[in-house]
Amino acid sequence: MSMINNSHRDTATGDVLHVSGELDLPNAAVLRNHVEQLTLVHGHRLVIDLSGLTFCDSSGITTLFAARQHTQAAGADIVLADVPAHTLRNLGIIGLDQVFTFWTGADAL
């Protein structure tokens, strides 16, 4: 098991959260807690950069969906950036590719 690493920075339009490592059951709680501790502002955007993600199981996907619900409750938006192909495929299988906004490359930041 690889520990998840989160780093975050503020931008003019909201927070950017960089996630790397494995987003599995033990680490999903870490990410969920991190997202819940962010001060989300109405009209701003939370970007979750997944470019360093090496693995994501169903608990990780559930955590990403919970992050979406958390941002929407604050009147903010959420974007998943640079999602690895394996995770993007799984999101597509369950229909969440129709729910999330995805960015790649330079658009992400």
PDB file of N, CA, C and O in Angstrom, residues 9-16 41-47 109:
ATOM      1  N   ARG A   9      -2.986  24.396  -2.918  1.00  0.00           N
ATOM      2  CA  ARG A   9      -2.656  25.811  -3.022  1.00  0.00           C
ATOM      3  C   ARG A   9      -3.906  26.572  -3.424  1.00  0.00           C
ATOM      4  O   ARG A   9      -4.822  26.028  -4.038  1.00  0.00           O
ATOM      5  N   ASP A  10      -3.928  27.823  -3.039  1.00  0.00           N
ATOM      6  CA  ASP A  10      -5.047  28.699  -3.385  1.00  0.00           C
ATOM      7  C   ASP A  10      -4.730  29.430  -4.680  1.00  0.00           C
ATOM      8  O   ASP A  10      -3.581  29.802  -4.930  1.00  0.00           O
ATOM      9  N   THR A  11      -5.753  29.635  -5.494  1.00  0.00           N
ATOM     10  CA  THR A  11      -5.630  30.471  -6.679  1.00  0.00           C
ATOM     11  C   THR A  11      -6.748  31.505  -6.630  1.00  0.00           C
ATOM     12  O   THR A  11      -7.607  31.460  -5.754  1.00  0.00           O
ATOM     13  N   ALA A  12      -6.755  32.399  -7.582  1.00  0.00           N
ATOM     14  CA  ALA A  12      -7.787  33.437  -7.614  1.00  0.00           C
ATOM     15  C   ALA A  12      -9.181  32.848  -7.800  1.00  0.00           C
ATOM     16  O   ALA A  12     -10.170  33.442  -7.380  1.00  0.00           O
ATOM     17  N   THR A  13      -9.270  31.670  -8.428  1.00  0.00           N
ATOM     18  CA  THR A  13     -10.579  31.071  -8.681  1.00  0.00           C
ATOM     19  C   THR A  13     -10.922  29.934  -7.733  1.00  0.00           C
ATOM     20  O   THR A  13     -11.973  29.322  -7.860  1.00  0.00           O
ATOM     21  N   GLY A  14     -10.031  29.624  -6.794  1.00  0.00           N
ATOM     22  CA  GLY A  14     -10.313  28.564  -5.839  1.00  0.00           C
ATOM     23  C   GLY A  14      -9.083  27.749  -5.508  1.00  0.00           C
ATOM     24  O   GLY A  14      -7.957  28.155  -5.775  1.00  0.00           O
ATOM     25  N   ASP A  15      -9.310  26.597  -4.939  1.00  0.00           N
ATOM     26  CA  ASP A  15      -8.228  25.728  -4.476  1.00  0.00           C
ATOM     27  C   ASP A  15      -7.834  24.716  -5.543  1.00  0.00           C
ATOM     28  O   ASP A  15      -8.670  24.253  -6.318  1.00  0.00           O
ATOM     29  N   VAL A  16      -6.546  24.360  -5.547  1.00  0.00           N
ATOM     30  CA  VAL A  16      -6.036  23.256  -6.361  1.00  0.00           C
ATOM     31  C   VAL A  16      -5.473  22.237  -5.386  1.00  0.00           C
ATOM     32  O   VAL A  16      -4.614  22.561  -4.560  1.00  0.00           O
ATOM     33  N   VAL A  41     -15.676  28.625  -1.400  1.00  0.00           N
ATOM     34  CA  VAL A  41     -16.374  29.888  -1.579  1.00  0.00           C
ATOM     35  C   VAL A  41     -17.347  29.761  -2.743  1.00  0.00           C
ATOM     36  O   VAL A  41     -17.002  29.208  -3.794  1.00  0.00           O
ATOM     37  N   HIS A  42     -18.543  30.271  -2.544  1.00  0.00           N
ATOM     38  CA  HIS A  42     -19.565  30.253  -3.603  1.00  0.00           C
ATOM     39  C   HIS A  42     -18.990  30.866  -4.881  1.00  0.00           C
ATOM     40  O   HIS A  42     -18.380  31.923  -4.847  1.00  0.00           O
ATOM     41  N   GLY A  43     -19.158  30.147  -5.975  1.00  0.00           N
ATOM     42  CA  GLY A  43     -18.681  30.622  -7.270  1.00  0.00           C
ATOM     43  C   GLY A  43     -17.247  30.265  -7.592  1.00  0.00           C
ATOM     44  O   GLY A  43     -16.801  30.476  -8.711  1.00  0.00           O
ATOM     45  N   HIS A  44     -16.514  29.740  -6.626  1.00  0.00           N
ATOM     46  CA  HIS A  44     -15.147  29.323  -6.891  1.00  0.00           C
ATOM     47  C   HIS A  44     -15.110  27.874  -7.352  1.00  0.00           C
ATOM     48  O   HIS A  44     -16.129  27.196  -7.392  1.00  0.00           O
ATOM     49  N   ARG A  45     -13.922  27.410  -7.676  1.00  0.00           N
ATOM     50  CA  ARG A  45     -13.747  26.074  -8.223  1.00  0.00           C
ATOM     51  C   ARG A  45     -12.677  25.334  -7.442  1.00  0.00           C
ATOM     52  O   ARG A  45     -11.613  25.874  -7.152  1.00  0.00           O
ATOM     53  N   LEU A  46     -12.958  24.084  -7.123  1.00  0.00           N
ATOM     54  CA  LEU A  46     -11.964  23.181  -6.553  1.00  0.00           C
ATOM     55  C   LEU A  46     -11.448  22.304  -7.685  1.00  0.00           C
ATOM     56  O   LEU A  46     -12.226  21.608  -8.346  1.00  0.00           O
ATOM     57  N   VAL A  47     -10.151  22.372  -7.938  1.00  0.00           N
ATOM     58  CA  VAL A  47      -9.512  21.508  -8.929  1.00  0.00           C
ATOM     59  C   VAL A  47      -8.786  20.414  -8.168  1.00  0.00           C
ATOM     60  O   VAL A  47      -7.951  20.699  -7.309  1.00  0.00           O
ATOM     61  N   LEU A 109      -4.452  24.015 -14.693  1.00  0.00           N
ATOM     62  CA  LEU A 109      -3.959  24.931 -13.689  1.00  0.00           C
ATOM     63  C   LEU A 109      -3.956  26.325 -14.233  1.00  0.00           C
ATOM     64  O   LEU A 109      -3.827  27.278 -13.641  1.00  0.00           O
TER      65      LEU A 109
END
